[in-house]
Short mmCIF file of C-alpha atoms and ligand atoms in Angstrom, two decimals:
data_model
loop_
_atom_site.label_atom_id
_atom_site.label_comp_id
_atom_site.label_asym_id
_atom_site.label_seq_id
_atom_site.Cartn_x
_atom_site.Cartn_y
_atom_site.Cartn_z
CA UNK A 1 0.00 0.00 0.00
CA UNK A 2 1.45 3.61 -1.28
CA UNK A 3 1.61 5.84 1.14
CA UNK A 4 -0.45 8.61 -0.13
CA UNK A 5 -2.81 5.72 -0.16
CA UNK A 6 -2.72 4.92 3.63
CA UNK A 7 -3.24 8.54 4.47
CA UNK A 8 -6.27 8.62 2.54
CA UNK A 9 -7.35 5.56 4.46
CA UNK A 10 -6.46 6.97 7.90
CA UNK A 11 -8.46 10.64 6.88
CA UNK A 12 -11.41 8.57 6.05
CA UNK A 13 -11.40 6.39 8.94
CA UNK A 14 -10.89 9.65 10.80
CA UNK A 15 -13.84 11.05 8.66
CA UNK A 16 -16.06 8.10 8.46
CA UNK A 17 -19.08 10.16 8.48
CA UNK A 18 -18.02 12.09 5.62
CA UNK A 19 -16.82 8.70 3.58
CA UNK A 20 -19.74 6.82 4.23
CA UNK A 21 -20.40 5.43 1.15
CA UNK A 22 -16.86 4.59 0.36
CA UNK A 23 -16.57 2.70 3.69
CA UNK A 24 -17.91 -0.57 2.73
CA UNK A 25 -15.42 -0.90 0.28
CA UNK A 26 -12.94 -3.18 2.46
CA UNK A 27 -9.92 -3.29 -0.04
CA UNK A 28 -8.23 0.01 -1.24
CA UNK A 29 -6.57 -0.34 -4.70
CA UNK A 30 -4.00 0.81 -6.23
CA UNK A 31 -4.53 3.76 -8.43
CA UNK A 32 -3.91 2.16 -11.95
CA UNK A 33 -6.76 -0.24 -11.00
CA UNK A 34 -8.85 2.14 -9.95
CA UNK A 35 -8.29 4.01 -13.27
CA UNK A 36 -8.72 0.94 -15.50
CA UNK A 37 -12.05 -0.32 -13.49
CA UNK A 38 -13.19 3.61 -13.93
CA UNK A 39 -15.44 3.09 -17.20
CA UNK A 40 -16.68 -0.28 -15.49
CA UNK A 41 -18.05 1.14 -12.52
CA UNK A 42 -19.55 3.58 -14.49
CA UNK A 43 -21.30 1.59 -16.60
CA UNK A 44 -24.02 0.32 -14.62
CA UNK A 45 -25.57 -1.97 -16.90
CA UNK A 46 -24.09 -4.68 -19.35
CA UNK A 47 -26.15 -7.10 -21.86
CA UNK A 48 -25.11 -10.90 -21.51
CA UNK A 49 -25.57 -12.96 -24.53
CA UNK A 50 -25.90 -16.50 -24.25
CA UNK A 51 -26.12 -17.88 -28.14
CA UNK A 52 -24.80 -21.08 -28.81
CA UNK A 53 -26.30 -24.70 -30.23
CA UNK A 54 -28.51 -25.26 -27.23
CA UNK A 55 -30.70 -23.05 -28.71
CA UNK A 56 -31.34 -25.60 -31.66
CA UNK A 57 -33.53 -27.73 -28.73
CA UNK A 58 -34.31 -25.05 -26.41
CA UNK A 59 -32.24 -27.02 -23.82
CA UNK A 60 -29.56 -26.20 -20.77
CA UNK A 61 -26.60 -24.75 -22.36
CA UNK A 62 -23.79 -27.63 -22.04
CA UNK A 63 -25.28 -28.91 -18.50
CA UNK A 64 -27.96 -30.92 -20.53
CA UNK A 65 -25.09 -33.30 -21.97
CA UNK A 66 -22.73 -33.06 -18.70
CA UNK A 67 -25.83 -33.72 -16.20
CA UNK A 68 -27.63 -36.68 -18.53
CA UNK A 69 -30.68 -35.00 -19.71
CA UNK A 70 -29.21 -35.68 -23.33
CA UNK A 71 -26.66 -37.67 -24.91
CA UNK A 72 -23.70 -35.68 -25.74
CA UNK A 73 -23.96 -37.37 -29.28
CA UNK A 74 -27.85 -35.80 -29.43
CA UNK A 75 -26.62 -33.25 -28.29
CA UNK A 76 -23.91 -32.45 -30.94
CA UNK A 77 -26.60 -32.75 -33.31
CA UNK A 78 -28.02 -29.34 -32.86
CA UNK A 79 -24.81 -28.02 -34.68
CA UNK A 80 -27.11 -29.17 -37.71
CA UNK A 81 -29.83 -27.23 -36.74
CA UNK A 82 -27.77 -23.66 -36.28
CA UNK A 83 -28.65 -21.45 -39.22
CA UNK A 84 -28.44 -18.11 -37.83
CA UNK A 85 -30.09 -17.18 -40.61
CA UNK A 86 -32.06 -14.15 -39.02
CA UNK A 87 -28.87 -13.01 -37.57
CA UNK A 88 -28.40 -8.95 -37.89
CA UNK A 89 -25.78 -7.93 -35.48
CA UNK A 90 -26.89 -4.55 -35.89
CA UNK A 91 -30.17 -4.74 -34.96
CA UNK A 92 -28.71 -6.95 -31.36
CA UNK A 93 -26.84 -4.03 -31.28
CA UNK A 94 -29.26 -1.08 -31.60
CA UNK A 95 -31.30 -2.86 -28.79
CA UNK A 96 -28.55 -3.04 -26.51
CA UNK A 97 -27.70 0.64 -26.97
CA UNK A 98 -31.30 1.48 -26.59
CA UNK A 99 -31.27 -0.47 -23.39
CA UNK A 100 -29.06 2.08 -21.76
CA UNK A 101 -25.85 -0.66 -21.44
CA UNK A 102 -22.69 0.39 -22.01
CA UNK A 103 -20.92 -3.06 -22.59
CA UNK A 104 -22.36 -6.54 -24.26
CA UNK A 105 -20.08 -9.76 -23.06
CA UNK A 106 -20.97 -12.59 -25.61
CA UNK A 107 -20.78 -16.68 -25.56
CA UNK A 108 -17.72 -16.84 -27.63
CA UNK A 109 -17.56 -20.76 -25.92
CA UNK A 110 -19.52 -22.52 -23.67
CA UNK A 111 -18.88 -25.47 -22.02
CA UNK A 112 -19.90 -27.37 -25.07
CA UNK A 113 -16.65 -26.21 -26.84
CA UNK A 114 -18.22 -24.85 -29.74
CA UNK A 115 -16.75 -21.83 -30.69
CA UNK A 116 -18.16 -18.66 -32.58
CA UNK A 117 -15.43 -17.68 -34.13
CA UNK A 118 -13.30 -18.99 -36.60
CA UNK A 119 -10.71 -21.18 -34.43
CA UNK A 120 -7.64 -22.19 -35.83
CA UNK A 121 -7.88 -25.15 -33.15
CA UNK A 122 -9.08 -28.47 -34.58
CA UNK A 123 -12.53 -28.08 -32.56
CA UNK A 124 -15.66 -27.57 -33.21
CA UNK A 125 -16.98 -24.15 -34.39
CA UNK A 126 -20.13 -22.75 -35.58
CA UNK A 127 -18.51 -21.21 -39.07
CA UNK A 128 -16.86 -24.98 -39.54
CA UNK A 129 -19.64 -27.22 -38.46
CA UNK A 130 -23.10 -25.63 -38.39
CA UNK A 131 -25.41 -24.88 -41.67
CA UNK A 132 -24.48 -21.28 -40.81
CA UNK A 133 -21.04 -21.37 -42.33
CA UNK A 134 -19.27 -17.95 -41.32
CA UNK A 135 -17.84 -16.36 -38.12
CA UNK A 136 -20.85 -14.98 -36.09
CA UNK A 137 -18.71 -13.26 -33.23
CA UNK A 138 -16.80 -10.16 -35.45
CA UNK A 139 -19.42 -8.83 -37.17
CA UNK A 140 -21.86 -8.66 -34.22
CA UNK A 141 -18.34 -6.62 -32.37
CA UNK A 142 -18.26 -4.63 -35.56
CA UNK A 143 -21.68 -3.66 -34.91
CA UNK A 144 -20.96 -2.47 -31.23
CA UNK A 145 -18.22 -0.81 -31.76
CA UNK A 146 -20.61 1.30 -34.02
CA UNK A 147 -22.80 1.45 -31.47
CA UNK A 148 -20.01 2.83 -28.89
CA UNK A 149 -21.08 -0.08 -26.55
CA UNK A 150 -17.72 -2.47 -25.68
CA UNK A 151 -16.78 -5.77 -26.56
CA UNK A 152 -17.05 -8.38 -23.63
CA UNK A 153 -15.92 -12.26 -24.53
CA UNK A 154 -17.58 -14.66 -22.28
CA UNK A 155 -15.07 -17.46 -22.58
CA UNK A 156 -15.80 -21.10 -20.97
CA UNK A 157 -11.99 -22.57 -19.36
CA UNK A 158 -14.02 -25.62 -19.09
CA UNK A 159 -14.71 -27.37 -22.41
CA UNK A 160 -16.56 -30.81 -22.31
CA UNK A 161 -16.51 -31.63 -25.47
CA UNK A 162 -12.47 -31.51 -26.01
CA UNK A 163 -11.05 -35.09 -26.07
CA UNK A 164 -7.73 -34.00 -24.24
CA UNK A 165 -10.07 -32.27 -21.48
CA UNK A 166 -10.60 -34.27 -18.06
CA UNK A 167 -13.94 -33.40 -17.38
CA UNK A 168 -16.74 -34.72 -19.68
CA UNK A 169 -19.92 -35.95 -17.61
CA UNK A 170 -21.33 -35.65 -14.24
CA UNK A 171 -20.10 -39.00 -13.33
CA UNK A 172 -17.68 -39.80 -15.62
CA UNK A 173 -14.34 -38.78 -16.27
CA UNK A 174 -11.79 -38.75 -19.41
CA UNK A 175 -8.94 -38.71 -16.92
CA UNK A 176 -6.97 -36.87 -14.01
CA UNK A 177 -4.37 -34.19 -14.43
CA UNK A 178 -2.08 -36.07 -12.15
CA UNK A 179 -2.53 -39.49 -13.87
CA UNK A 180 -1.75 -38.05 -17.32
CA UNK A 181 -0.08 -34.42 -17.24
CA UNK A 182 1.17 -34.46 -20.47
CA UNK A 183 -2.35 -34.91 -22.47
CA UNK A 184 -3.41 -32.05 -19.78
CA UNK A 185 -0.68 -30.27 -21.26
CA UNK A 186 -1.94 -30.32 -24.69
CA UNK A 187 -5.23 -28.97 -23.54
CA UNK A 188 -3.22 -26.37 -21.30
CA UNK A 189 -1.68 -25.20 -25.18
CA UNK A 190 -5.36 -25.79 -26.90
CA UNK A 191 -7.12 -23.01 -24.65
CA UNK A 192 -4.32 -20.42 -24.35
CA UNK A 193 -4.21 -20.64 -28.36
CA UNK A 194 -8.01 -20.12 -28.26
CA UNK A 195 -7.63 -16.99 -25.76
CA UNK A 196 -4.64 -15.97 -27.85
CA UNK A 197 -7.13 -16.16 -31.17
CA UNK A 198 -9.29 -14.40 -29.50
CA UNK A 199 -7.51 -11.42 -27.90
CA UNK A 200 -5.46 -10.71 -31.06
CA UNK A 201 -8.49 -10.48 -33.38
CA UNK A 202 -10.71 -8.76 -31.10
CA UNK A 203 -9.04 -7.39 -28.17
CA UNK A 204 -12.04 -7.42 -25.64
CA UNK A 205 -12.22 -3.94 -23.30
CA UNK A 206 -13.77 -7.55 -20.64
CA UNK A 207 -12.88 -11.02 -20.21
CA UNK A 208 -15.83 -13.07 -18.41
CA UNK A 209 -14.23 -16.63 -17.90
CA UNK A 210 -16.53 -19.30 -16.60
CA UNK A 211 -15.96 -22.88 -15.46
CA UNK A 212 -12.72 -21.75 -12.96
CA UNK A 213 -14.27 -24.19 -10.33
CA UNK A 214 -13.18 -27.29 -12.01
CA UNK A 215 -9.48 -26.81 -11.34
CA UNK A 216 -6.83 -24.85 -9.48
CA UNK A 217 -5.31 -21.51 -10.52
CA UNK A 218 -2.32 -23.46 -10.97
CA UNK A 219 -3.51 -26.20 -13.34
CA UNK A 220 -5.51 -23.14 -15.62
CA UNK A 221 -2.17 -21.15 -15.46
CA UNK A 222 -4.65 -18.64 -14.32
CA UNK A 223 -1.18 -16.12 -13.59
CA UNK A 224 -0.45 -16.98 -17.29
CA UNK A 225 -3.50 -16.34 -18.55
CA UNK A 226 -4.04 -12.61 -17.14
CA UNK A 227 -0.58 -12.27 -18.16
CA UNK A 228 -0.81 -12.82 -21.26
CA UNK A 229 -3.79 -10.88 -21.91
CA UNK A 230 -2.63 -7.87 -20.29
CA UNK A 231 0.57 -8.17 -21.94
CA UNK A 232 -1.85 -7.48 -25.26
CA UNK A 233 -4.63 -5.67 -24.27
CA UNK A 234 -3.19 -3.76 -20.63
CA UNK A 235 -6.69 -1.87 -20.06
CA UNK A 236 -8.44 -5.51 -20.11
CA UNK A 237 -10.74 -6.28 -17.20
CA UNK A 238 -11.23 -9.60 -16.09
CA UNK A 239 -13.98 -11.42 -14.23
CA UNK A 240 -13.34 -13.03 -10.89
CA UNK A 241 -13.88 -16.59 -12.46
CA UNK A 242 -10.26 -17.10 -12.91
CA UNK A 243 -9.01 -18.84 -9.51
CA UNK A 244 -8.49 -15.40 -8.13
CA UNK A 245 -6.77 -13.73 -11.41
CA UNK A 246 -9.50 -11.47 -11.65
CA UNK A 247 -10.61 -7.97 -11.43
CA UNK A 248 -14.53 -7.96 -9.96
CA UNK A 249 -17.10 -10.06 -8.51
CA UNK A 250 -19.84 -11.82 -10.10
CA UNK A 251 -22.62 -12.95 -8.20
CA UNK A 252 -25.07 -14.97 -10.01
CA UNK A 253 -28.84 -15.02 -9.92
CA UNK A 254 -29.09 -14.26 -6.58
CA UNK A 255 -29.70 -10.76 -5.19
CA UNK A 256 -27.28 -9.35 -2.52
CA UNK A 257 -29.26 -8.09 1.19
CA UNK A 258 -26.24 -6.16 2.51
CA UNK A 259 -23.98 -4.16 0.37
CA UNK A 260 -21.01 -6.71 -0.84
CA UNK A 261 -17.61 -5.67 0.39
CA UNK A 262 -16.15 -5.81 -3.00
CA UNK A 263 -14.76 -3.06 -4.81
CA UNK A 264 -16.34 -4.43 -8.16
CA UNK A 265 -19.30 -6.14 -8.81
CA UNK A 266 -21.93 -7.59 -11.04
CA UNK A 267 -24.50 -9.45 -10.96
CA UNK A 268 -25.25 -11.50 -13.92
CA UNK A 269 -29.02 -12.52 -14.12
CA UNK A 270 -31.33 -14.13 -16.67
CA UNK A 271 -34.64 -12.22 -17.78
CA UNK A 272 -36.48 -15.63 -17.05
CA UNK A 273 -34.99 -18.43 -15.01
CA UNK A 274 -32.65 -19.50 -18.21
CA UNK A 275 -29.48 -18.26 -20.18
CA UNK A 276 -30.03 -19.48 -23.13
CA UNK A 277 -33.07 -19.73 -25.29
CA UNK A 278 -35.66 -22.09 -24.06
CA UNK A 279 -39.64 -20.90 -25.17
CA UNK A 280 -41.30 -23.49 -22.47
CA UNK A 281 -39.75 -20.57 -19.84
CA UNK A 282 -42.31 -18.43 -19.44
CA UNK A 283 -41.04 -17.13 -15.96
CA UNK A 284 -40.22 -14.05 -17.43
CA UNK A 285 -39.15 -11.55 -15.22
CA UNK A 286 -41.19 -7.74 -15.53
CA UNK A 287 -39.90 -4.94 -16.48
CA UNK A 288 -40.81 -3.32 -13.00
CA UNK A 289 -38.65 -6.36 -11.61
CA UNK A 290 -35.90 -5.69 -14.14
CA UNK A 291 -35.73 -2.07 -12.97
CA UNK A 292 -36.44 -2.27 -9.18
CA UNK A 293 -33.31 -5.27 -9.16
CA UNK A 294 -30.94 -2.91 -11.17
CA UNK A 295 -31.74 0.45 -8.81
CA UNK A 296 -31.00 -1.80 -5.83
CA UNK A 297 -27.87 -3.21 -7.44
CA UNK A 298 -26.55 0.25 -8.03
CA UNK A 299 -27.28 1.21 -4.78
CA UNK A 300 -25.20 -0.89 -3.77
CA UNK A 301 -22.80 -0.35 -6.21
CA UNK A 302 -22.74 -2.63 -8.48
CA UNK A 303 -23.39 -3.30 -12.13
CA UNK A 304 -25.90 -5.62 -13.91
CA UNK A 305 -24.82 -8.38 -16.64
CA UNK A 306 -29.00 -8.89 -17.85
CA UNK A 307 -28.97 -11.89 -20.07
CA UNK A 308 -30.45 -12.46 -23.03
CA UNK A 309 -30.95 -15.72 -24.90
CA UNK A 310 -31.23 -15.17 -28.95
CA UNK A 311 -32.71 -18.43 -31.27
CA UNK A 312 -31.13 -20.04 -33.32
CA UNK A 313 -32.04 -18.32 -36.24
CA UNK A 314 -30.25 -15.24 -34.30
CA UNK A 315 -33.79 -13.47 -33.82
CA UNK A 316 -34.23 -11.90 -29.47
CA UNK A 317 -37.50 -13.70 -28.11
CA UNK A 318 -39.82 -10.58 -27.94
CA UNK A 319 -40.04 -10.94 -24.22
CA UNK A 320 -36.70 -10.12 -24.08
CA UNK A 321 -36.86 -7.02 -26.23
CA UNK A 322 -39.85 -5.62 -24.46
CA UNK A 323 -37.83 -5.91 -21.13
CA UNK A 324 -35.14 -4.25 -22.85
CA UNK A 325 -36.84 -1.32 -24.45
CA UNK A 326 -38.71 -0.57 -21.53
CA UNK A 327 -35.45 -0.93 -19.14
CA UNK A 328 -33.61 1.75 -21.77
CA UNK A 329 -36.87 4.19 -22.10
CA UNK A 330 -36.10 4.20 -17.61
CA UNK A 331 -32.60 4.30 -18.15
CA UNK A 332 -33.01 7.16 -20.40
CA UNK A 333 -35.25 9.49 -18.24
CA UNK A 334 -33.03 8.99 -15.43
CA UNK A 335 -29.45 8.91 -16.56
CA UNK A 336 -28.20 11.26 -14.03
CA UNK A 337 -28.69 8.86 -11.81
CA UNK A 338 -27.90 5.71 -12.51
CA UNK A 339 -24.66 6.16 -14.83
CA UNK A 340 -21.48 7.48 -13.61
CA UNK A 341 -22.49 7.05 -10.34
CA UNK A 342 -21.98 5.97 -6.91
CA UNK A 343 -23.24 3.19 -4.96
CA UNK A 344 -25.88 5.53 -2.13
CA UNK A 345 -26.81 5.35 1.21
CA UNK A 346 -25.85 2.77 3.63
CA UNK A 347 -29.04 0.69 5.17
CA UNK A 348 -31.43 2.98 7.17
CA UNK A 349 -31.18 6.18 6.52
CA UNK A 350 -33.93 5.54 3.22
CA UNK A 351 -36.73 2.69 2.71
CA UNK A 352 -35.10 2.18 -1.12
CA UNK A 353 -32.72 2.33 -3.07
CA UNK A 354 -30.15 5.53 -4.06
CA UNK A 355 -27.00 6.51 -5.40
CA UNK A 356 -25.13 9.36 -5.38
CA UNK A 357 -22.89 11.84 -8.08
CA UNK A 358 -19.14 11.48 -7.97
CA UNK A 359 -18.72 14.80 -5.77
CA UNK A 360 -21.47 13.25 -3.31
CA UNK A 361 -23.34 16.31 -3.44
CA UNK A 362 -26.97 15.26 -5.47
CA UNK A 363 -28.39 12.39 -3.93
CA UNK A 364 -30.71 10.09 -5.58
CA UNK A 365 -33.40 8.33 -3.92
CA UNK A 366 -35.24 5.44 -6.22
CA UNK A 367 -39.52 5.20 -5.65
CA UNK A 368 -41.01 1.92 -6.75
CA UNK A 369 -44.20 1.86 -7.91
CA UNK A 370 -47.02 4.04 -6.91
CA UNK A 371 -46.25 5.84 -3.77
CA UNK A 372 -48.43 8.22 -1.70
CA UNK A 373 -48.07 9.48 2.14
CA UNK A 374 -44.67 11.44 2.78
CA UNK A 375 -41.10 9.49 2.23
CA UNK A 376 -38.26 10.29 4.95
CA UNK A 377 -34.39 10.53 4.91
CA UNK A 378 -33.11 9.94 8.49
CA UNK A 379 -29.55 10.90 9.64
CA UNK A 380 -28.43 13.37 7.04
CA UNK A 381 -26.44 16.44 8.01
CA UNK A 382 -26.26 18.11 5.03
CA UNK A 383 -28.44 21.32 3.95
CA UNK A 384 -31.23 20.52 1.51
CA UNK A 385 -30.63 23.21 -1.60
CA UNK A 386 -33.67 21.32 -3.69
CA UNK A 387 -34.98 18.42 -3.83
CA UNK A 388 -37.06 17.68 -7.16
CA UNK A 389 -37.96 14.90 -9.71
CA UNK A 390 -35.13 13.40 -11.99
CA UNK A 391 -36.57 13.47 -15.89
CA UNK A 392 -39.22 16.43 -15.46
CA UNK A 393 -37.35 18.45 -12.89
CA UNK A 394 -40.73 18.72 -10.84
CA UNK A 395 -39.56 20.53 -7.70
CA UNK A 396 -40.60 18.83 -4.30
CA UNK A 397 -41.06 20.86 -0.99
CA UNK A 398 -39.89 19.29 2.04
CA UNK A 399 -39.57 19.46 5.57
CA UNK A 400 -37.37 19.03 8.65
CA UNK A 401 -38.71 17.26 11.65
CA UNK A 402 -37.40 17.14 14.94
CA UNK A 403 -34.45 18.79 14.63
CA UNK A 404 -33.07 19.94 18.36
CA UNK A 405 -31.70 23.02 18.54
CA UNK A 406 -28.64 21.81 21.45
CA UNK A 407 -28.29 18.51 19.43
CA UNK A 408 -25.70 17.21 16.69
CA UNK A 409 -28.07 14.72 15.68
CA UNK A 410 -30.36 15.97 12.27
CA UNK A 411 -33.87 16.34 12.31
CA UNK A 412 -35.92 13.71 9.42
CA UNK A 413 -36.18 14.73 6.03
CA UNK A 414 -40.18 14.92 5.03
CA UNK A 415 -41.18 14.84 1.59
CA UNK A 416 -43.99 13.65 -0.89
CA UNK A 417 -44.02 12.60 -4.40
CA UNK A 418 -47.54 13.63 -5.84
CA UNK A 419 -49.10 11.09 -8.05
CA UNK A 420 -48.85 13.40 -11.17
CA UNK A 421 -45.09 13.22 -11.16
CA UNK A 422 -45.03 9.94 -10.48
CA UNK A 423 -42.88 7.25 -12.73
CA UNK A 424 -44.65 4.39 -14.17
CA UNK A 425 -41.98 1.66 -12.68
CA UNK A 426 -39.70 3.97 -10.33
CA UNK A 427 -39.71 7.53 -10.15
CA UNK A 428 -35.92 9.23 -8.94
CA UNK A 429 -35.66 11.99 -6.92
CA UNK A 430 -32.60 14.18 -6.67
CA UNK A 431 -32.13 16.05 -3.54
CA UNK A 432 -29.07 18.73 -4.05
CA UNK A 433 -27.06 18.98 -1.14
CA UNK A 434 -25.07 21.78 0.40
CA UNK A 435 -21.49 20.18 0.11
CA UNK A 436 -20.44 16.67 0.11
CA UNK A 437 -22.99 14.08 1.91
CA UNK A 438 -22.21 14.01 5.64
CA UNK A 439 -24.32 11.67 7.23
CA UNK A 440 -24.81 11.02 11.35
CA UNK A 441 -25.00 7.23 11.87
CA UNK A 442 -25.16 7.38 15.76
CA UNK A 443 -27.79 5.44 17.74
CA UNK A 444 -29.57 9.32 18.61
CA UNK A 445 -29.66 10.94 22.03
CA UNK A 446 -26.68 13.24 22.47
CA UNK A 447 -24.40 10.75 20.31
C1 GLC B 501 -22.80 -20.71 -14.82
C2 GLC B 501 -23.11 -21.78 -15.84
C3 GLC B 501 -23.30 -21.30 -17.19
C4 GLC B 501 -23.68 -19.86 -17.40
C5 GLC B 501 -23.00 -18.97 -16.41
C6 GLC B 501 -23.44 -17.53 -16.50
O1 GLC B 501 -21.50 -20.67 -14.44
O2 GLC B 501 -22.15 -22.80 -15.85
O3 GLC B 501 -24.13 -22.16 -17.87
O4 GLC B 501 -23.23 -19.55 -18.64
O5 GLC B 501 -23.20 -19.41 -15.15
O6 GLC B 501 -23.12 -16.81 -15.39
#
């Protein structure tokens, strides 16, 4: 730790009221992380794409082969079936810009092995073994580079399919590293040439490896492999999937309670209850859900990775688009506060979610749904300059309550959204502060 960075420790420890929302961040890093992570944490919101063979049946990516469901020979036989022949990059694209995301991490290999891209490896790949014949992955990055939205390679370390890979079904084995290094070797050479393919032709701004749990960072050269991708790409970010090797946390379908004490997060989440495409899941998720599980995941500070799961033919389930149009329309009106910003209040002093600007001084307090009766912030020192509605800039009288004349501690915050004003899924308020946020987290009396 630098020194200019321990002082800035010890002057917020000594300030804690004052660095409140930086507190719950538990490691501090080094500046040149902090600088490469910067357009990631402002982000907010990334589109997962989960396109691969398994949409051919509608069945579990790669698990439906490794956990029985399927033969891995039936299995194989959906490379027939993958046509893409729908497939317009630009229009998956234009709906991920008009979602509001600012990065798209795509499939480029499941577990299945079957690659999107033109490999070099003898493997399988869609442009050498599927009726659609041509590489699928660069012109849909193409297309988001156009789009200003960057390029995120989902890339499986586990790969079921390979014959020199250990791991094939549930129960059964090929082999074990330590029984047969050398043929572990030669899959050790087969990925990194994959990753290699990959980073030269594409150079992704994020890396989201998957599959880390079948083996130690030292059998995936996991040093090696952020190694050599930084040595290519230095600005890369990589997931946390990598034995430790990575940058941020991913969480994965399930919704944090308490504010996680990473630096970086994201949680990646499916619009129904799959990744890829599979039309007998109807559990689609709303898009008051959507937006009510992003606002508290910023709040927190983290980013969401909101799947989607494209056909075969390369068309997005409507479902999916709907939740995405109506996410971006929210994102849109409110953009002040969700991107660029950071993660809000700490539990208790608002019933919801809120983040905050960089310079802490505009606060933004997230309203699901219809809301009537006053809303309360508890414990904040500050002066209130305004406090109005984000999109229409509706101003919004409020009130102080029981603030003691002789006491440090603040008086409540009372305020009321009228039903005119009101957002359809979550209206934002911004209250403008008199200087940074200063909040009093003391248990009241003369504390
Ligand atoms: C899991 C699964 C995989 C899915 C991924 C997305 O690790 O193995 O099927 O692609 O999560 O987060």
């Amino acid at each position: 730790m630098s020194s200019t960075v321990l002082r800035s420790a010890l002057f917020c420890l000594l300030l804690s009221a004052a660095c409140q929302p930086a507190a719950a961040q538990v490691n501090i890093p080094a500046d040149s992380i902090r600088a490469k992570m910067q357009w990631f944490a402002d982000a907010k919101l990334g589109i997962f794409i989960h396109w691969g063979i398994y949409a051919v049946k509608g069945i579990d990516e790669s698990w439906s082969f490794h956990n029985k469901k399927i033969s891995h020979k039936d299995y194989m036989q959906q490379l027939d079936g993958f046509t893409a022949s729908q497939y317009d990059p630009a229009t998956w694209a234009a709906l991920i810009k008009e979602s509001g995301a600012r990065y798209a991490v795509m499939t480029t290999k499941h577990h299945d092995g079957v690659a999107l891209w033109p490999t070099k490896q003898s493997h399988y790949s869609v442009p050498r073994n599927t009726p659609a014949k041509r590489d699928v992955l660069t012109p849909f990055y193409k297309a988001l580079d156009k789009a200003g939205i960057k390029r995120g390679a989902y890339f499986s370390l586990i790969d079921w399919s390979h014959p020199d890979y250990p791991g094939f079904l549930k129960d059964s084995s090929r082999y074990q590293v330590a029984d047969d290094p050398q043929r572990w070797s030669r899959f050790q050479s087969f990925m990194m040439a994959q990753i290699d393919e990959l980073n030269q032709a594409y150079h992704p701004a994020l890396w989201w490896f998957d599959g880390d749990w079948e083996h130690s960072a030292t059998e995936w050269n996991a040093a090696g492999v952020r190694s050599s991708i930084l040595a290519q790409t230095p600005g890369a970010i990589i997931n946390s999937r990598l034995q430790g090797y990575g940058d941020y946390e991913t969480p994965e379908q399930n919704f944090p309670v308490t504010r996680p004490k990473y630096n970086w997060w994201e949680l990646c989440m499916t619009t129904n209850n799959n990744w890829g495409y599979q039309p007998q899941d109807m559990a689609w998720k709303s898009p008051y859900e959507v937006i009510t599980i992003f606002a508290d995941v910023i709040s927190n500070g983290g980013n969401l990775l909101l799947d989607i799961g494209p056909k075969a033919d390369g068309t997005i389930p409507q479902q999916q688009v709907h939740i995405l149009q109506e996410l971006g329309q929210w994102n849109k009106k409110h953009a002040a506060a969700i991107f660029g910003t950071l993660g809000g209040l700490p539990q208790g002093h608002f019933y919801g979610p809120s983040t905050l600007s960089k310079d802490s001084t505009r606060l933004f307090l997230f309203v699901p749904g219809k809301t009537s009766g006053d809303l309360v912030i508890k414990g904040l020192k500050n002066k209130i300059r305004s406090i109005s509605v984000v999109g229409s800039g509706h101003p919004l009288p409020h009130r102080v309550v029981g603030k003691i004349s002789w006491s440090p501690v603040p008086g409540l915050v009372y305020f009321s959204v009228p039903p005119a004003v009101q957002d359809k899924y979550m209206t934002v308020l911004v209250v403008d502060l008199e200087g940074p946020l200063q909040l009093y987290n003391g248990h009241g009396g003369l504390q």
